[in-house]
């Protein structure tokens, strides 16, 4: 993990990410003069970093179009691939620009003539819009990819929620828009709890929640992103609690059942010590003042918050992190990659694909497996294949790392 410098001093990037409140004043000064920070992944050629403000804190992000110039082991390295958001397609639901992301969701953040019935899906965007719309899951995945949370750079450091928060907000951008409105007014990424910052964290969150109101005719909704801690029964239905704050968000058994079916791998992993389950929840306030979940997306992650599609992938990701490998977890955010692997080892030459086969026997799965195997053979791409039915993870042989980054 590289060092970064601003305000006349040099710091470890991990310290900035995990403890953003400690550096707020210094980053504020650097944002004014000289207007940027520096990444020292290339000591002979430091790269500029954008300083972005979201709420009361400041976060670092890569300079526009400079991602390929960072080293392979740098958190700010970014190339355009299948994990990238929509590029130059102006009609795409999720756009990325120098001022941040511009997102059009298929869920409405303003519900007119709201009723007491929550419904599992928010109303769609107004008619006549030329841009496509994105689901909550697509937005959650794009946030992960844009913040480079699907990459691991061989660090010996753990990735906690403080770093997740910083990387998400750095990638989102301080001038980001969601459905045409400021993201800062409609999306709150939960902060890591710090006793020394308790009052500031609570005050900031309370201000955000105050923007969610319902007068019986218009319901102004908002999005909250955090790690699921508990799904529990209540006297009138269900509730969801995020690990970052003991606040209950009420919902219906119908919505919970739908989420458990739609996001099965993630839902079954809630409470698993080796995994994390993150959620993007759409909430509104009931006429009585309670906070209610009207829609959500859930995503399974490894212990280091790398996105995964199964618990077998979680196990592989955890092993790669423990062995300090440099790798990516590709995310299919657009069409175009016909042999997208489960993981890509970047510390071998050439890069090595890793496939985790956990659905053996299904005809469509076996057909797709064979198709990808043939494509790799033709292209000469090395691959490690783990058949979860035939061998234990510790028996899988990985190629030795050829460089430490």
mmCIF file of C-alpha atoms in Angstrom:
data_model
loop_
_atom_site.group_PDB
_atom_site.id
_atom_site.type_symbol
_atom_site.label_atom_id
_atom_site.label_comp_id
_atom_site.label_asym_id
_atom_site.label_seq_id
_atom_site.Cartn_x
_atom_site.Cartn_y
_atom_site.Cartn_z
ATOM 1 C CA UNK A 1 0.000 0.000 0.000
ATOM 2 C CA UNK A 2 1.588 3.322 -1.064
ATOM 3 C CA UNK A 3 2.414 6.387 0.958
ATOM 4 C CA UNK A 4 0.656 9.639 0.150
ATOM 5 C CA UNK A 5 1.636 13.208 0.903
ATOM 6 C CA UNK A 6 -0.243 16.471 1.473
ATOM 7 C CA UNK A 7 0.004 19.544 3.679
ATOM 8 C CA UNK A 8 3.758 19.166 3.878
ATOM 9 C CA UNK A 9 3.856 15.628 5.312
ATOM 10 C CA UNK A 10 3.831 12.003 4.161
ATOM 11 C CA UNK A 11 1.453 9.364 5.532
ATOM 12 C CA UNK A 12 0.549 5.726 5.008
ATOM 13 C CA UNK A 13 -2.572 5.480 2.850
ATOM 14 C CA UNK A 14 -4.012 2.894 5.260
ATOM 15 C CA UNK A 15 -3.911 5.481 8.074
ATOM 16 C CA UNK A 16 -5.845 7.995 5.949
ATOM 17 C CA UNK A 17 -8.471 5.423 5.013
ATOM 18 C CA UNK A 18 -9.034 3.960 8.461
ATOM 19 C CA UNK A 19 -8.916 7.271 10.387
ATOM 20 C CA UNK A 20 -10.211 9.997 8.062
ATOM 21 C CA UNK A 21 -11.345 12.297 10.875
ATOM 22 C CA UNK A 22 -7.764 12.713 12.094
ATOM 23 C CA UNK A 23 -6.671 14.132 8.747
ATOM 24 C CA UNK A 24 -9.711 16.270 7.882
ATOM 25 C CA UNK A 25 -8.123 19.646 8.627
ATOM 26 C CA UNK A 26 -4.904 18.850 6.764
ATOM 27 C CA UNK A 27 -6.773 17.520 3.741
ATOM 28 C CA UNK A 28 -9.012 20.590 3.778
ATOM 29 C CA UNK A 29 -5.943 22.836 3.586
ATOM 30 C CA UNK A 30 -4.384 20.739 0.821
ATOM 31 C CA UNK A 31 -7.630 20.835 -1.179
ATOM 32 C CA UNK A 32 -7.381 24.624 -1.210
ATOM 33 C CA UNK A 33 -3.635 24.802 -1.843
ATOM 34 C CA UNK A 34 -2.169 23.224 -3.957
ATOM 35 C CA UNK A 35 -5.493 21.524 -4.756
ATOM 36 C CA UNK A 36 -4.324 17.920 -4.699
ATOM 37 C CA UNK A 37 -2.392 15.251 -2.811
ATOM 38 C CA UNK A 38 0.370 13.003 -4.150
ATOM 39 C CA UNK A 39 0.688 9.229 -4.387
ATOM 40 C CA UNK A 40 4.245 7.924 -4.066
ATOM 41 C CA UNK A 41 3.751 4.464 -5.581
ATOM 42 C CA UNK A 42 6.317 5.686 -8.136
ATOM 43 C CA UNK A 43 8.936 7.471 -6.017
ATOM 44 C CA UNK A 44 10.579 9.008 -9.083
ATOM 45 C CA UNK A 45 7.259 10.281 -10.454
ATOM 46 C CA UNK A 46 4.575 10.990 -7.812
ATOM 47 C CA UNK A 47 1.044 10.966 -9.179
ATOM 48 C CA UNK A 48 -1.575 13.586 -8.356
ATOM 49 C CA UNK A 49 -4.610 12.563 -6.299
ATOM 50 C CA UNK A 50 -8.004 14.231 -6.118
ATOM 51 C CA UNK A 51 -9.122 15.351 -2.641
ATOM 52 C CA UNK A 52 -12.879 14.883 -2.393
ATOM 53 C CA UNK A 53 -15.184 15.997 0.378
ATOM 54 C CA UNK A 54 -18.223 13.942 1.317
ATOM 55 C CA UNK A 55 -20.097 15.085 4.393
ATOM 56 C CA UNK A 56 -17.622 16.411 6.929
ATOM 57 C CA UNK A 57 -14.675 14.267 5.821
ATOM 58 C CA UNK A 58 -12.209 14.212 2.950
ATOM 59 C CA UNK A 59 -11.139 11.235 0.859
ATOM 60 C CA UNK A 60 -8.505 10.572 -1.785
ATOM 61 C CA UNK A 61 -9.207 9.366 -5.307
ATOM 62 C CA UNK A 62 -7.161 8.838 -8.436
ATOM 63 C CA UNK A 63 -6.630 11.763 -10.779
ATOM 64 C CA UNK A 64 -8.957 11.553 -13.825
ATOM 65 C CA UNK A 65 -7.575 9.220 -16.515
ATOM 66 C CA UNK A 66 -4.351 8.689 -14.558
ATOM 67 C CA UNK A 67 -5.184 5.245 -13.161
ATOM 68 C CA UNK A 68 -3.013 3.257 -15.613
ATOM 69 C CA UNK A 69 0.075 5.266 -14.549
ATOM 70 C CA UNK A 70 0.038 3.959 -10.977
ATOM 71 C CA UNK A 71 1.990 0.779 -10.208
ATOM 72 C CA UNK A 72 0.362 -2.648 -10.187
ATOM 73 C CA UNK A 73 0.423 -2.722 -6.394
ATOM 74 C CA UNK A 74 -1.200 0.680 -5.898
ATOM 75 C CA UNK A 75 -4.776 1.145 -4.668
ATOM 76 C CA UNK A 76 -5.209 3.973 -7.184
ATOM 77 C CA UNK A 77 -4.283 1.896 -10.213
ATOM 78 C CA UNK A 78 -7.290 1.608 -12.466
ATOM 79 C CA UNK A 79 -7.691 0.303 -15.984
ATOM 80 C CA UNK A 80 -10.768 0.135 -18.163
ATOM 81 C CA UNK A 81 -12.023 -3.446 -18.225
ATOM 82 C CA UNK A 82 -15.173 -5.458 -17.589
ATOM 83 C CA UNK A 83 -15.257 -4.024 -14.079
ATOM 84 C CA UNK A 84 -15.400 -0.438 -15.308
ATOM 85 C CA UNK A 85 -18.537 1.644 -15.351
ATOM 86 C CA UNK A 86 -20.074 2.675 -18.592
ATOM 87 C CA UNK A 87 -17.364 4.729 -20.339
ATOM 88 C CA UNK A 88 -18.623 6.950 -23.125
ATOM 89 C CA UNK A 89 -22.174 5.612 -23.381
ATOM 90 C CA UNK A 90 -24.152 8.741 -22.558
ATOM 91 C CA UNK A 91 -27.364 6.758 -22.190
ATOM 92 C CA UNK A 92 -25.928 4.432 -19.568
ATOM 93 C CA UNK A 93 -27.589 4.323 -16.167
ATOM 94 C CA UNK A 94 -24.267 4.782 -14.369
ATOM 95 C CA UNK A 95 -21.807 7.331 -15.728
ATOM 96 C CA UNK A 96 -18.388 8.246 -14.392
ATOM 97 C CA UNK A 97 -16.854 11.678 -14.870
ATOM 98 C CA UNK A 98 -14.250 13.976 -13.319
ATOM 99 C CA UNK A 99 -16.857 15.308 -10.866
ATOM 100 C CA UNK A 100 -18.007 11.904 -9.713
ATOM 101 C CA UNK A 101 -20.607 9.313 -10.597
ATOM 102 C CA UNK A 102 -23.931 10.185 -12.179
ATOM 103 C CA UNK A 103 -26.532 7.496 -11.479
ATOM 104 C CA UNK A 104 -30.106 7.001 -12.588
ATOM 105 C CA UNK A 105 -31.823 4.344 -10.511
ATOM 106 C CA UNK A 106 -34.956 2.407 -11.300
ATOM 107 C CA UNK A 107 -36.127 3.319 -7.790
ATOM 108 C CA UNK A 108 -37.651 6.675 -6.934
ATOM 109 C CA UNK A 109 -36.244 8.777 -4.104
ATOM 110 C CA UNK A 110 -39.399 10.888 -4.021
ATOM 111 C CA UNK A 111 -42.690 9.033 -3.744
ATOM 112 C CA UNK A 112 -45.787 11.181 -4.160
ATOM 113 C CA UNK A 113 -49.127 10.367 -2.580
ATOM 114 C CA UNK A 114 -47.365 7.781 -0.393
ATOM 115 C CA UNK A 115 -49.504 5.235 1.378
ATOM 116 C CA UNK A 116 -48.918 3.150 4.457
ATOM 117 C CA UNK A 117 -48.217 0.078 2.274
ATOM 118 C CA UNK A 118 -44.463 -0.114 1.659
ATOM 119 C CA UNK A 119 -44.356 -2.416 -1.356
ATOM 120 C CA UNK A 120 -41.242 -4.337 -2.332
ATOM 121 C CA UNK A 121 -40.192 -2.025 -5.163
ATOM 122 C CA UNK A 122 -40.012 1.737 -5.364
ATOM 123 C CA UNK A 123 -41.612 3.522 -8.280
ATOM 124 C CA UNK A 124 -39.588 3.823 -11.469
ATOM 125 C CA UNK A 125 -38.055 6.939 -12.957
ATOM 126 C CA UNK A 126 -40.361 9.387 -14.730
ATOM 127 C CA UNK A 127 -41.261 8.495 -18.280
ATOM 128 C CA UNK A 128 -39.571 10.012 -21.287
ATOM 129 C CA UNK A 129 -36.025 9.767 -19.992
ATOM 130 C CA UNK A 130 -33.496 8.731 -22.625
ATOM 131 C CA UNK A 131 -31.062 7.210 -20.131
ATOM 132 C CA UNK A 132 -31.383 3.655 -18.947
ATOM 133 C CA UNK A 133 -31.901 2.899 -15.260
ATOM 134 C CA UNK A 134 -29.924 0.755 -12.818
ATOM 135 C CA UNK A 135 -31.096 -1.543 -10.063
ATOM 136 C CA UNK A 136 -29.878 -1.094 -6.504
ATOM 137 C CA UNK A 137 -27.622 -4.134 -6.969
ATOM 138 C CA UNK A 138 -26.078 -2.698 -10.139
ATOM 139 C CA UNK A 139 -25.388 0.560 -8.289
ATOM 140 C CA UNK A 140 -23.883 -1.292 -5.328
ATOM 141 C CA UNK A 141 -21.608 -3.288 -7.635
ATOM 142 C CA UNK A 142 -20.583 -0.147 -9.521
ATOM 143 C CA UNK A 143 -19.687 1.569 -6.253
ATOM 144 C CA UNK A 144 -17.483 -1.393 -5.343
ATOM 145 C CA UNK A 145 -15.747 -1.444 -8.719
ATOM 146 C CA UNK A 146 -15.322 2.335 -8.898
ATOM 147 C CA UNK A 147 -13.773 2.388 -5.437
ATOM 148 C CA UNK A 148 -11.429 -0.492 -6.442
ATOM 149 C CA UNK A 149 -12.777 -2.627 -3.626
ATOM 150 C CA UNK A 150 -12.660 -5.596 -5.993
ATOM 151 C CA UNK A 151 -8.845 -5.410 -5.993
ATOM 152 C CA UNK A 152 -6.241 -6.587 -3.488
ATOM 153 C CA UNK A 153 -2.684 -5.392 -3.732
ATOM 154 C CA UNK A 154 -0.849 -7.949 -1.626
ATOM 155 C CA UNK A 155 -0.997 -5.873 1.530
ATOM 156 C CA UNK A 156 -0.381 -7.393 4.932
ATOM 157 C CA UNK A 157 -2.889 -4.907 6.336
ATOM 158 C CA UNK A 158 -6.473 -5.908 7.035
ATOM 159 C CA UNK A 159 -9.195 -3.980 5.213
ATOM 160 C CA UNK A 160 -11.744 -2.769 7.726
ATOM 161 C CA UNK A 161 -14.897 -0.745 7.305
ATOM 162 C CA UNK A 162 -12.992 2.521 7.687
ATOM 163 C CA UNK A 163 -11.055 1.782 4.494
ATOM 164 C CA UNK A 164 -14.231 0.582 2.755
ATOM 165 C CA UNK A 165 -15.971 3.867 3.581
ATOM 166 C CA UNK A 166 -13.021 5.926 2.332
ATOM 167 C CA UNK A 167 -12.611 3.972 -0.899
ATOM 168 C CA UNK A 168 -16.334 4.062 -1.683
ATOM 169 C CA UNK A 169 -16.655 7.792 -1.133
ATOM 170 C CA UNK A 170 -13.407 8.544 -2.937
ATOM 171 C CA UNK A 171 -14.717 6.684 -5.970
ATOM 172 C CA UNK A 172 -18.221 8.130 -5.745
ATOM 173 C CA UNK A 173 -17.090 11.774 -5.835
ATOM 174 C CA UNK A 174 -18.213 14.848 -3.917
ATOM 175 C CA UNK A 175 -20.360 16.132 -6.807
ATOM 176 C CA UNK A 176 -21.982 12.784 -7.578
ATOM 177 C CA UNK A 177 -25.631 12.736 -8.612
ATOM 178 C CA UNK A 178 -28.341 10.157 -7.983
ATOM 179 C CA UNK A 179 -31.541 10.629 -9.977
ATOM 180 C CA UNK A 180 -30.444 14.195 -10.675
ATOM 181 C CA UNK A 181 -30.020 15.134 -7.001
ATOM 182 C CA UNK A 182 -26.856 15.491 -4.930
ATOM 183 C CA UNK A 183 -25.683 12.090 -3.740
ATOM 184 C CA UNK A 184 -24.646 13.615 -0.419
ATOM 185 C CA UNK A 185 -28.321 14.306 0.308
ATOM 186 C CA UNK A 186 -29.589 10.875 -0.736
ATOM 187 C CA UNK A 187 -26.844 8.332 0.046
ATOM 188 C CA UNK A 188 -25.161 7.767 3.410
ATOM 189 C CA UNK A 189 -22.268 5.319 3.603
ATOM 190 C CA UNK A 190 -22.069 4.312 7.234
ATOM 191 C CA UNK A 191 -18.891 5.362 9.025
ATOM 192 C CA UNK A 192 -16.741 3.072 11.143
ATOM 193 C CA UNK A 193 -17.551 3.606 14.790
ATOM 194 C CA UNK A 194 -14.877 5.500 16.689
ATOM 195 C CA UNK A 195 -15.482 6.389 20.322
ATOM 196 C CA UNK A 196 -13.512 9.619 19.961
ATOM 197 C CA UNK A 197 -15.744 10.642 17.022
ATOM 198 C CA UNK A 198 -19.018 9.334 18.419
ATOM 199 C CA UNK A 199 -20.739 12.715 18.759
ATOM 200 C CA UNK A 200 -19.673 13.867 15.290
ATOM 201 C CA UNK A 201 -20.686 10.558 13.671
ATOM 202 C CA UNK A 202 -24.101 10.580 15.357
ATOM 203 C CA UNK A 203 -24.731 14.241 14.556
ATOM 204 C CA UNK A 204 -23.873 13.763 10.884
ATOM 205 C CA UNK A 205 -26.114 10.715 10.617
ATOM 206 C CA UNK A 206 -28.992 12.447 12.391
ATOM 207 C CA UNK A 207 -28.784 15.358 9.927
ATOM 208 C CA UNK A 208 -29.001 12.868 7.066
ATOM 209 C CA UNK A 209 -31.988 11.070 8.617
ATOM 210 C CA UNK A 210 -33.786 14.383 9.109
ATOM 211 C CA UNK A 211 -33.936 14.694 5.318
ATOM 212 C CA UNK A 212 -36.153 11.592 5.197
ATOM 213 C CA UNK A 213 -39.721 12.681 5.843
ATOM 214 C CA UNK A 214 -43.279 11.801 4.970
ATOM 215 C CA UNK A 215 -46.210 14.205 5.232
ATOM 216 C CA UNK A 216 -48.717 11.696 3.901
ATOM 217 C CA UNK A 217 -48.601 13.154 0.395
ATOM 218 C CA UNK A 218 -44.891 13.162 -0.417
ATOM 219 C CA UNK A 219 -42.357 10.680 0.952
ATOM 220 C CA UNK A 220 -38.702 11.660 0.575
ATOM 221 C CA UNK A 221 -36.579 8.528 0.682
ATOM 222 C CA UNK A 222 -32.851 7.884 0.967
ATOM 223 C CA UNK A 223 -30.211 5.182 0.593
ATOM 224 C CA UNK A 224 -27.990 3.790 3.337
ATOM 225 C CA UNK A 225 -25.014 1.517 2.702
ATOM 226 C CA UNK A 226 -23.543 -0.642 5.449
ATOM 227 C CA UNK A 227 -22.792 -4.162 6.604
ATOM 228 C CA UNK A 228 -25.740 -6.271 7.726
ATOM 229 C CA UNK A 229 -25.465 -7.215 11.368
ATOM 230 C CA UNK A 230 -28.832 -8.797 12.084
ATOM 231 C CA UNK A 231 -32.205 -9.586 10.555
ATOM 232 C CA UNK A 232 -34.724 -10.055 13.346
ATOM 233 C CA UNK A 233 -38.415 -10.596 14.037
ATOM 234 C CA UNK A 234 -40.435 -7.743 15.508
ATOM 235 C CA UNK A 235 -43.933 -7.443 16.874
ATOM 236 C CA UNK A 236 -45.224 -6.272 13.477
ATOM 237 C CA UNK A 237 -42.830 -7.857 10.987
ATOM 238 C CA UNK A 238 -39.066 -7.797 10.468
ATOM 239 C CA UNK A 239 -36.149 -5.478 11.087
ATOM 240 C CA UNK A 240 -32.636 -5.026 9.708
ATOM 241 C CA UNK A 241 -29.720 -3.707 11.754
ATOM 242 C CA UNK A 242 -26.411 -2.600 10.273
ATOM 243 C CA UNK A 243 -23.221 -3.358 12.163
ATOM 244 C CA UNK A 244 -22.037 0.242 12.168
ATOM 245 C CA UNK A 245 -24.907 1.512 14.344
ATOM 246 C CA UNK A 246 -27.581 -0.145 16.456
ATOM 247 C CA UNK A 247 -30.450 1.432 14.538
ATOM 248 C CA UNK A 248 -33.351 -0.791 13.533
ATOM 249 C CA UNK A 249 -34.926 -0.385 10.104
ATOM 250 C CA UNK A 250 -38.329 -2.018 9.959
ATOM 251 C CA UNK A 251 -39.668 -3.946 6.989
ATOM 252 C CA UNK A 252 -42.036 -6.730 5.994
ATOM 253 C CA UNK A 253 -41.608 -10.514 5.964
ATOM 254 C CA UNK A 254 -42.457 -10.356 2.245
ATOM 255 C CA UNK A 255 -39.499 -8.130 1.439
ATOM 256 C CA UNK A 256 -37.145 -10.229 3.583
ATOM 257 C CA UNK A 257 -38.319 -13.434 1.889
ATOM 258 C CA UNK A 258 -37.801 -11.859 -1.535
ATOM 259 C CA UNK A 259 -34.301 -10.694 -0.554
ATOM 260 C CA UNK A 260 -33.391 -14.136 0.802
ATOM 261 C CA UNK A 261 -34.407 -15.671 -2.521
ATOM 262 C CA UNK A 262 -32.853 -13.044 -4.811
ATOM 263 C CA UNK A 263 -29.578 -12.709 -2.866
ATOM 264 C CA UNK A 264 -29.408 -16.265 -1.574
ATOM 265 C CA UNK A 265 -25.620 -16.634 -1.286
ATOM 266 C CA UNK A 266 -25.347 -13.346 0.592
ATOM 267 C CA UNK A 267 -28.382 -13.907 2.815
ATOM 268 C CA UNK A 268 -27.238 -17.329 3.964
ATOM 269 C CA UNK A 269 -23.856 -15.868 4.934
ATOM 270 C CA UNK A 270 -25.218 -13.315 7.412
ATOM 271 C CA UNK A 271 -23.437 -14.021 10.672
ATOM 272 C CA UNK A 272 -20.650 -16.113 9.068
ATOM 273 C CA UNK A 273 -17.314 -15.190 10.643
ATOM 274 C CA UNK A 274 -15.360 -15.656 7.408
ATOM 275 C CA UNK A 275 -17.618 -13.463 5.278
ATOM 276 C CA UNK A 276 -19.221 -10.040 5.156
ATOM 277 C CA UNK A 277 -22.635 -9.111 3.770
ATOM 278 C CA UNK A 278 -23.089 -5.524 2.654
ATOM 279 C CA UNK A 279 -26.422 -3.986 1.813
ATOM 280 C CA UNK A 280 -27.758 -0.917 0.075
ATOM 281 C CA UNK A 281 -31.145 -0.202 1.604
ATOM 282 C CA UNK A 282 -33.792 2.208 0.366
ATOM 283 C CA UNK A 283 -35.643 3.638 3.335
ATOM 284 C CA UNK A 284 -38.564 5.930 3.968
ATOM 285 C CA UNK A 285 -40.205 7.302 7.083
ATOM 286 C CA UNK A 286 -43.660 6.100 7.998
ATOM 287 C CA UNK A 287 -46.344 8.650 8.909
ATOM 288 C CA UNK A 288 -45.657 7.672 12.542
ATOM 289 C CA UNK A 289 -41.968 8.467 12.160
ATOM 290 C CA UNK A 290 -40.439 4.969 11.948
ATOM 291 C CA UNK A 291 -37.729 4.172 9.382
ATOM 292 C CA UNK A 292 -38.892 1.511 6.970
ATOM 293 C CA UNK A 293 -36.995 -0.445 4.290
ATOM 294 C CA UNK A 294 -38.879 -0.465 0.984
ATOM 295 C CA UNK A 295 -36.188 -2.110 -1.136
ATOM 296 C CA UNK A 296 -32.643 -3.403 -0.798
ATOM 297 C CA UNK A 297 -29.713 -5.058 -2.514
ATOM 298 C CA UNK A 298 -27.298 -7.389 -0.715
ATOM 299 C CA UNK A 299 -23.814 -8.484 -1.762
ATOM 300 C CA UNK A 300 -21.635 -11.267 -0.402
ATOM 301 C CA UNK A 301 -18.026 -10.307 0.370
ATOM 302 C CA UNK A 302 -14.913 -11.937 1.755
ATOM 303 C CA UNK A 303 -13.502 -11.013 5.153
ATOM 304 C CA UNK A 304 -11.618 -8.169 3.424
ATOM 305 C CA UNK A 305 -14.786 -6.953 1.653
ATOM 306 C CA UNK A 306 -13.874 -8.352 -1.770
ATOM 307 C CA UNK A 307 -17.106 -9.122 -3.666
ATOM 308 C CA UNK A 308 -17.837 -12.832 -4.105
ATOM 309 C CA UNK A 309 -20.534 -14.933 -5.747
ATOM 310 C CA UNK A 310 -20.436 -17.904 -3.372
ATOM 311 C CA UNK A 311 -18.961 -19.081 -0.090
ATOM 312 C CA UNK A 312 -16.421 -21.084 -2.092
ATOM 313 C CA UNK A 313 -15.253 -17.828 -3.665
ATOM 314 C CA UNK A 314 -15.116 -16.291 -0.185
ATOM 315 C CA UNK A 315 -12.810 -19.095 0.896
ATOM 316 C CA UNK A 316 -10.546 -18.569 -2.132
ATOM 317 C CA UNK A 317 -10.461 -14.796 -1.650
ATOM 318 C CA UNK A 318 -9.587 -15.214 2.024
ATOM 319 C CA UNK A 319 -6.744 -17.575 1.096
ATOM 320 C CA UNK A 320 -5.349 -15.174 -1.527
ATOM 321 C CA UNK A 321 -5.442 -12.306 0.967
ATOM 322 C CA UNK A 322 -3.772 -14.420 3.676
ATOM 323 C CA UNK A 323 -1.002 -15.340 1.231
ATOM 324 C CA UNK A 324 -0.563 -11.659 0.275
ATOM 325 C CA UNK A 325 -1.276 -12.220 -3.392
ATOM 326 C CA UNK A 326 -1.964 -9.363 -5.783
ATOM 327 C CA UNK A 327 -5.233 -10.022 -7.573
ATOM 328 C CA UNK A 328 -8.509 -8.668 -8.915
ATOM 329 C CA UNK A 329 -12.031 -9.985 -8.562
ATOM 330 C CA UNK A 330 -13.614 -9.071 -11.928
ATOM 331 C CA UNK A 331 -17.187 -7.846 -11.799
ATOM 332 C CA UNK A 332 -19.428 -8.057 -14.835
ATOM 333 C CA UNK A 333 -20.921 -4.576 -15.016
ATOM 334 C CA UNK A 334 -21.318 -4.634 -18.786
ATOM 335 C CA UNK A 335 -21.284 -7.085 -21.660
ATOM 336 C CA UNK A 336 -18.181 -7.818 -23.668
ATOM 337 C CA UNK A 337 -15.906 -10.208 -21.757
ATOM 338 C CA UNK A 338 -16.635 -13.743 -22.873
ATOM 339 C CA UNK A 339 -14.335 -15.483 -20.389
ATOM 340 C CA UNK A 340 -14.585 -13.404 -17.243
ATOM 341 C CA UNK A 341 -12.779 -15.417 -14.533
ATOM 342 C CA UNK A 342 -13.583 -15.571 -10.838
ATOM 343 C CA UNK A 343 -10.194 -14.069 -9.892
ATOM 344 C CA UNK A 344 -7.089 -12.839 -11.737
ATOM 345 C CA UNK A 345 -3.649 -13.226 -10.161
ATOM 346 C CA UNK A 346 -1.602 -10.195 -11.151
ATOM 347 C CA UNK A 347 1.679 -11.228 -9.524
ATOM 348 C CA UNK A 348 2.449 -13.808 -12.218
ATOM 349 C CA UNK A 349 3.623 -13.248 -15.783
ATOM 350 C CA UNK A 350 1.348 -13.494 -17.624
ATOM 351 C CA UNK A 351 -1.598 -12.947 -15.287
ATOM 352 C CA UNK A 352 -3.261 -16.181 -14.145
ATOM 353 C CA UNK A 353 -7.006 -16.761 -14.134
ATOM 354 C CA UNK A 354 -8.595 -18.597 -11.213
ATOM 355 C CA UNK A 355 -11.886 -20.431 -11.643
ATOM 356 C CA UNK A 356 -13.940 -21.787 -8.734
ATOM 357 C CA UNK A 357 -16.253 -24.547 -9.954
ATOM 358 C CA UNK A 358 -19.006 -25.023 -7.426
ATOM 359 C CA UNK A 359 -22.093 -25.789 -9.534
ATOM 360 C CA UNK A 360 -20.848 -28.947 -11.215
ATOM 361 C CA UNK A 361 -23.353 -31.082 -13.050
ATOM 362 C CA UNK A 362 -25.692 -28.343 -14.313
ATOM 363 C CA UNK A 363 -25.864 -28.543 -18.110
ATOM 364 C CA UNK A 364 -25.687 -24.794 -18.738
ATOM 365 C CA UNK A 365 -22.865 -24.429 -16.213
ATOM 366 C CA UNK A 366 -20.841 -27.259 -17.736
ATOM 367 C CA UNK A 367 -21.354 -25.810 -21.229
ATOM 368 C CA UNK A 368 -20.128 -22.402 -20.114
ATOM 369 C CA UNK A 369 -17.163 -23.992 -18.309
ATOM 370 C CA UNK A 370 -16.103 -25.847 -21.457
ATOM 371 C CA UNK A 371 -16.515 -22.719 -23.577
ATOM 372 C CA UNK A 372 -14.241 -20.702 -21.283
ATOM 373 C CA UNK A 373 -11.667 -23.508 -21.123
ATOM 374 C CA UNK A 374 -11.455 -23.573 -24.924
ATOM 375 C CA UNK A 375 -11.111 -19.797 -25.138
ATOM 376 C CA UNK A 376 -8.248 -19.822 -22.639
ATOM 377 C CA UNK A 377 -6.499 -22.629 -24.449
ATOM 378 C CA UNK A 378 -6.653 -20.722 -27.727
ATOM 379 C CA UNK A 379 -5.526 -17.482 -26.070
ATOM 380 C CA UNK A 380 -2.775 -19.115 -24.024
ATOM 381 C CA UNK A 381 -4.110 -17.772 -20.734
ATOM 382 C CA UNK A 382 -2.850 -19.777 -17.717
ATOM 383 C CA UNK A 383 -5.574 -20.861 -15.324
ATOM 384 C CA UNK A 384 -5.969 -22.502 -11.918
ATOM 385 C CA UNK A 385 -9.202 -24.491 -11.608
ATOM 386 C CA UNK A 386 -10.686 -25.495 -8.269
ATOM 387 C CA UNK A 387 -13.324 -28.199 -8.489
ATOM 388 C CA UNK A 388 -14.922 -27.841 -5.079
ATOM 389 C CA UNK A 389 -16.445 -31.334 -5.278
ATOM 390 C CA UNK A 390 -13.104 -33.056 -5.808
ATOM 391 C CA UNK A 391 -10.477 -31.281 -3.739
ATOM 392 C CA UNK A 392 -10.085 -29.164 -0.660
ATOM 393 C CA UNK A 393 -8.999 -25.565 -1.014
ATOM 394 C CA UNK A 394 -5.657 -26.214 0.688
ATOM 395 C CA UNK A 395 -4.904 -28.822 -1.998
ATOM 396 C CA UNK A 396 -5.216 -26.311 -4.825
ATOM 397 C CA UNK A 397 -1.767 -25.402 -6.139
ATOM 398 C CA UNK A 398 -1.258 -21.750 -7.020
ATOM 399 C CA UNK A 399 1.637 -20.497 -9.152
ATOM 400 C CA UNK A 400 4.361 -18.761 -7.172
ATOM 401 C CA UNK A 401 4.261 -14.986 -7.091
ATOM 402 C CA UNK A 402 6.893 -13.586 -9.446
ATOM 403 C CA UNK A 403 6.902 -10.125 -7.994
ATOM 404 C CA UNK A 404 5.943 -8.509 -4.695
ATOM 405 C CA UNK A 405 4.029 -5.300 -5.230
#
